GROMACS .gro file of N, CA and C in nm:
model
  264
    1MET      N    1 -18.165 -11.174   4.289
    1MET     CA    2 -18.136 -11.100   4.410
    1MET      C    3 -17.997 -11.136   4.461
    2GLU      N    4 -17.918 -11.035   4.483
    2GLU     CA    5 -17.782 -11.056   4.533
    2GLU      C    6 -17.784 -11.084   4.683
    3THR      N    7 -17.705 -11.182   4.721
    3THR     CA    8 -17.692 -11.212   4.863
    3THR      C    9 -17.584 -11.121   4.922
    4GLU      N   10 -17.572 -11.122   5.053
    4GLU     CA   11 -17.466 -11.044   5.119
    4GLU      C   12 -17.329 -11.091   5.072
    5LEU      N   13 -17.315 -11.223   5.052
    5LEU     CA   14 -17.188 -11.278   5.004
    5LEU      C   15 -17.157 -11.226   4.864
    6ASP      N   16 -17.257 -11.221   4.776
    6ASP     CA   17 -17.236 -11.168   4.641
    6ASP      C   18 -17.190 -11.023   4.645
    7ILE      N   19 -17.251 -10.945   4.731
    7ILE     CA   20 -17.215 -10.803   4.743
    7ILE      C   21 -17.071 -10.789   4.791
    8LYS      N   22 -17.034 -10.864   4.894
    8LYS     CA   23 -16.896 -10.859   4.945
    8LYS      C   24 -16.796 -10.906   4.840
    9PHE      N   25 -16.832 -11.013   4.766
    9PHE     CA   26 -16.745 -11.064   4.661
    9PHE      C   27 -16.724 -10.959   4.553
   10ASN      N   28 -16.832 -10.896   4.508
   10ASN     CA   29 -16.821 -10.794   4.404
   10ASN      C   30 -16.741 -10.673   4.451
   11GLU      N   31 -16.758 -10.635   4.577
   11GLU     CA   32 -16.679 -10.524   4.632
   11GLU      C   33 -16.531 -10.559   4.636
   12ALA      N   34 -16.500 -10.682   4.679
   12ALA     CA   35 -16.360 -10.727   4.684
   12ALA      C   36 -16.301 -10.730   4.543
   13PHE      N   37 -16.378 -10.781   4.448
   13PHE     CA   38 -16.332 -10.787   4.309
   13PHE      C   39 -16.302 -10.646   4.256
   14ASP      N   40 -16.391 -10.553   4.282
   14ASP     CA   41 -16.370 -10.415   4.237
   14ASP      C   42 -16.245 -10.353   4.298
   15LYS      N   43 -16.226 -10.375   4.428
   15LYS     CA   44 -16.109 -10.318   4.495
   15LYS      C   45 -15.979 -10.376   4.440
   16ILE      N   46 -15.975 -10.507   4.419
   16ILE     CA   47 -15.854 -10.569   4.365
   16ILE      C   48 -15.832 -10.525   4.222
   17SER      N   49 -15.938 -10.514   4.144
   17SER     CA   50 -15.927 -10.472   4.004
   17SER      C   51 -15.872 -10.330   3.992
   18LYS      N   52 -15.904 -10.245   4.088
   18LYS     CA   53 -15.860 -10.106   4.084
   18LYS      C   54 -15.726 -10.083   4.154
   19LEU      N   55 -15.672 -10.184   4.215
   19LEU     CA   56 -15.546 -10.171   4.288
   19LEU      C   57 -15.433 -10.136   4.192
   20ARG      N   58 -15.360 -10.033   4.225
   20ARG     CA   59 -15.252  -9.986   4.137
   20ARG      C   60 -15.118 -10.052   4.166
   21LYS      N   61 -15.103 -10.105   4.286
   21LYS     CA   62 -14.976 -10.168   4.323
   21LYS      C   63 -14.971 -10.312   4.272
   22ALA      N   64 -14.851 -10.357   4.239
   22ALA     CA   65 -14.833 -10.492   4.185
   22ALA      C   66 -14.864 -10.598   4.290
   23ILE      N   67 -14.921 -10.706   4.244
   23ILE     CA   68 -14.949 -10.822   4.328
   23ILE      C   69 -14.866 -10.937   4.272
   24ALA      N   70 -14.810 -11.017   4.359
   24ALA     CA   71 -14.726 -11.130   4.317
   24ALA      C   72 -14.804 -11.222   4.222
   25PRO      N   73 -14.737 -11.277   4.121
   25PRO     CA   74 -14.804 -11.362   4.023
   25PRO      C   75 -14.878 -11.481   4.084
   26ASP      N   76 -14.823 -11.542   4.188
   26ASP     CA   77 -14.892 -11.657   4.248
   26ASP      C   78 -15.022 -11.615   4.315
   27ILE      N   79 -15.025 -11.495   4.371
   27ILE     CA   80 -15.147 -11.443   4.433
   27ILE      C   81 -15.248 -11.407   4.324
   28MET      N   82 -15.201 -11.349   4.215
   28MET     CA   83 -15.291 -11.317   4.104
   28MET      C   84 -15.355 -11.444   4.047
   29LEU      N   85 -15.279 -11.553   4.041
   29LEU     CA   86 -15.336 -11.680   3.994
   29LEU      C   87 -15.446 -11.728   4.087
   30LYS      N   88 -15.427 -11.709   4.217
   30LYS     CA   89 -15.532 -11.748   4.313
   30LYS      C   90 -15.657 -11.664   4.291
   31PHE      N   91 -15.639 -11.533   4.273
   31PHE     CA   92 -15.755 -11.447   4.246
   31PHE      C   93 -15.828 -11.495   4.120
   32TYR      N   94 -15.751 -11.523   4.016
   32TYR     CA   95 -15.810 -11.570   3.891
   32TYR      C   96 -15.890 -11.698   3.913
   33ALA      N   97 -15.828 -11.794   3.981
   33ALA     CA   98 -15.892 -11.924   4.001
   33ALA      C   99 -16.019 -11.912   4.086
   34TYR      N  100 -16.011 -11.837   4.196
   34TYR     CA  101 -16.130 -11.820   4.281
   34TYR      C  102 -16.242 -11.750   4.204
   35ASN      N  103 -16.207 -11.651   4.125
   35ASN     CA  104 -16.307 -11.580   4.047
   35ASN      C  105 -16.373 -11.673   3.945
   36LYS      N  106 -16.293 -11.751   3.873
   36LYS     CA  107 -16.348 -11.844   3.775
   36LYS      C  108 -16.437 -11.948   3.843
   37GLN      N  109 -16.391 -12.001   3.956
   37GLN     CA  110 -16.468 -12.104   4.026
   37GLN      C  111 -16.598 -12.045   4.080
   38ALA      N  112 -16.591 -11.923   4.130
   38ALA     CA  113 -16.711 -11.857   4.183
   38ALA      C  114 -16.814 -11.832   4.073
   39ASN      N  115 -16.767 -11.800   3.953
   39ASN     CA  116 -16.858 -11.763   3.845
   39ASN      C  117 -16.895 -11.877   3.750
   40PHE      N  118 -16.805 -11.976   3.735
   40PHE     CA  119 -16.829 -12.082   3.637
   40PHE      C  120 -16.827 -12.223   3.697
   41GLY      N  121 -16.784 -12.236   3.822
   41GLY     CA  122 -16.778 -12.368   3.884
   41GLY      C  123 -16.683 -12.461   3.812
   42ASN      N  124 -16.723 -12.587   3.796
   42ASN     CA  125 -16.637 -12.687   3.734
   42ASN      C  126 -16.655 -12.697   3.583
   43LYS      N  127 -16.706 -12.592   3.522
   43LYS     CA  128 -16.725 -12.591   3.376
   43LYS      C  129 -16.597 -12.540   3.310
   44PHE      N  130 -16.494 -12.621   3.318
   44PHE     CA  131 -16.362 -12.583   3.269
   44PHE      C  132 -16.360 -12.576   3.117
   45SER      N  133 -16.285 -12.479   3.065
   45SER     CA  134 -16.260 -12.472   2.922
   45SER      C  135 -16.120 -12.413   2.903
   46PHE      N  136 -16.048 -12.472   2.810
   46PHE     CA  137 -15.913 -12.426   2.780
   46PHE      C  138 -15.898 -12.424   2.630
   47HIS      N  139 -15.873 -12.305   2.574
   47HIS     CA  140 -15.876 -12.290   2.429
   47HIS      C  141 -15.739 -12.271   2.365
   48ASN      N  142 -15.639 -12.238   2.442
   48ASN     CA  143 -15.512 -12.203   2.381
   48ASN      C  144 -15.398 -12.283   2.442
   49GLY      N  145 -15.359 -12.390   2.380
   49GLY     CA  146 -15.251 -12.474   2.430
   49GLY      C  147 -15.113 -12.416   2.406
   50GLN      N  148 -15.102 -12.306   2.333
   50GLN     CA  149 -14.973 -12.247   2.300
   50GLN      C  150 -14.925 -12.145   2.403
   51ASP      N  151 -15.015 -12.093   2.482
   51ASP     CA  152 -14.986 -11.983   2.573
   51ASP      C  153 -14.958 -12.037   2.713
   52VAL      N  154 -14.836 -12.022   2.760
   52VAL     CA  155 -14.797 -12.074   2.892
   52VAL      C  156 -14.875 -12.003   3.003
   53ARG      N  157 -14.895 -11.875   2.988
   53ARG     CA  158 -14.970 -11.800   3.089
   53ARG      C  159 -15.111 -11.856   3.105
   54SER      N  160 -15.176 -11.884   2.993
   54SER     CA  161 -15.311 -11.942   2.997
   54SER      C  162 -15.310 -12.079   3.062
   55ALA      N  163 -15.206 -12.155   3.037
   55ALA     CA  164 -15.195 -12.289   3.096
   55ALA      C  165 -15.182 -12.279   3.248
   56PHE      N  166 -15.105 -12.184   3.298
   56PHE     CA  167 -15.093 -12.164   3.442
   56PHE      C  168 -15.227 -12.123   3.503
   57LYS      N  169 -15.297 -12.034   3.435
   57LYS     CA  170 -15.427 -11.989   3.484
   57LYS      C  171 -15.526 -12.104   3.488
   58PHE      N  172 -15.528 -12.183   3.381
   58PHE     CA  173 -15.619 -12.297   3.374
   58PHE      C  174 -15.586 -12.399   3.484
   59ASN      N  175 -15.459 -12.426   3.506
   59ASN     CA  176 -15.417 -12.519   3.610
   59ASN      C  177 -15.460 -12.471   3.748
   60ALA      N  178 -15.444 -12.342   3.774
   60ALA     CA  179 -15.485 -12.286   3.904
   60ALA      C  180 -15.634 -12.304   3.925
   61TRP      N  181 -15.712 -12.284   3.820
   61TRP     CA  182 -15.856 -12.301   3.829
   61TRP      C  183 -15.893 -12.448   3.851
   62MET      N  184 -15.830 -12.537   3.777
   62MET     CA  185 -15.860 -12.681   3.791
   62MET      C  186 -15.831 -12.733   3.932
   63GLN      N  187 -15.736 -12.673   3.999
   63GLN     CA  188 -15.702 -12.717   4.135
   63GLN      C  189 -15.818 -12.692   4.233
   64LEU      N  190 -15.912 -12.610   4.194
   64LEU     CA  191 -16.028 -12.582   4.279
   64LEU      C  192 -16.147 -12.670   4.243
   65ASN      N  193 -16.126 -12.770   4.161
   65ASN     CA  194 -16.232 -12.861   4.118
   65ASN      C  195 -16.311 -12.912   4.239
   66GLY      N  196 -16.440 -12.895   4.235
   66GLY     CA  197 -16.526 -12.941   4.344
   66GLY      C  198 -16.557 -12.835   4.448
   67MET      N  199 -16.486 -12.724   4.446
   67MET     CA  200 -16.514 -12.616   4.541
   67MET      C  201 -16.644 -12.547   4.500
   68SER      N  202 -16.729 -12.521   4.595
   68SER     CA  203 -16.856 -12.453   4.565
   68SER      C  204 -16.831 -12.307   4.529
   69SER      N  205 -16.927 -12.250   4.460
   69SER     CA  206 -16.921 -12.109   4.425
   69SER      C  207 -16.912 -12.023   4.551
   70GLU      N  208 -16.990 -12.058   4.651
   70GLU     CA  209 -16.990 -11.982   4.776
   70GLU      C  210 -16.853 -11.987   4.844
   71GLU      N  211 -16.793 -12.105   4.849
   71GLU     CA  212 -16.662 -12.118   4.911
   71GLU      C  213 -16.556 -12.040   4.833
   72ALA      N  214 -16.563 -12.044   4.701
   72ALA     CA  215 -16.468 -11.969   4.618
   72ALA      C  216 -16.482 -11.819   4.643
   73LYS      N  217 -16.604 -11.771   4.658
   73LYS     CA  218 -16.626 -11.629   4.688
   73LYS      C  219 -16.568 -11.593   4.823
   74LYS      N  220 -16.590 -11.678   4.924
   74LYS     CA  221 -16.535 -11.654   5.057
   74LYS      C  222 -16.383 -11.650   5.054
   75GLU      N  223 -16.322 -11.744   4.982
   75GLU     CA  224 -16.176 -11.747   4.972
   75GLU      C  225 -16.122 -11.624   4.900
   76TYR      N  226 -16.191 -11.579   4.796
   76TYR     CA  227 -16.152 -11.459   4.723
   76TYR      C  228 -16.157 -11.338   4.817
   77ILE      N  229 -16.264 -11.326   4.892
   77ILE     CA  230 -16.280 -11.214   4.985
   77ILE      C  231 -16.169 -11.215   5.090
   78THR      N  232 -16.140 -11.332   5.146
   78THR     CA  233 -16.036 -11.344   5.248
   78THR      C  234 -15.900 -11.306   5.190
   79LEU      N  235 -15.869 -11.354   5.070
   79LEU     CA  236 -15.742 -11.321   5.005
   79LEU      C  237 -15.736 -11.171   4.975
   80ALA      N  238 -15.845 -11.115   4.927
   80ALA     CA  239 -15.848 -10.972   4.896
   80ALA      C  240 -15.824 -10.889   5.021
   81GLU      N  241 -15.889 -10.925   5.131
   81GLU     CA  242 -15.869 -10.852   5.256
   81GLU      C  243 -15.724 -10.860   5.301
   82SER      N  244 -15.663 -10.975   5.285
   82SER     CA  245 -15.523 -10.993   5.322
   82SER      C  246 -15.431 -10.903   5.238
   83VAL      N  247 -15.453 -10.903   5.109
   83VAL     CA  248 -15.371 -10.822   5.017
   83VAL      C  249 -15.394 -10.674   5.042
   84LEU      N  250 -15.518 -10.634   5.055
   84LEU     CA  251 -15.549 -10.492   5.074
   84LEU      C  252 -15.497 -10.440   5.208
   85ASN      N  253 -15.500 -10.521   5.312
   85ASN     CA  254 -15.448 -10.479   5.442
   85ASN      C  255 -15.295 -10.466   5.439
   86LYS      N  256 -15.227 -10.546   5.357
   86LYS     CA  257 -15.082 -10.536   5.345
   86LYS      C  258 -15.041 -10.414   5.264
   87LYS      N  259 -15.127 -10.369   5.175
   87LYS     CA  260 -15.095 -10.257   5.085
   87LYS      C  261 -15.113 -10.122   5.152
   88LYS      N  262 -15.170 -10.118   5.271
   88LYS     CA  263 -15.194  -9.990   5.338
   88LYS      C  264 -15.067  -9.930   5.391
   0.00000   0.00000   0.00000
């Protein structure tokens, strides 16, 4: 059963995923990290040491070590609302 937080998180994810305007790379890294933390928690995995982009994404996720799934979802929603309100 989805909670209200899950529904809001999924709605925010869908809106950001469908956004046609560019988002700054540092903000995209935050979205990536919050999403990974919300869905996988501290179960970090890094498979490609050759790709700098992957290393940045992994580092952004690791910085959220210890953050609960619920908190990561709340942060994602807050960031999404901020970005979407600026894009209007």
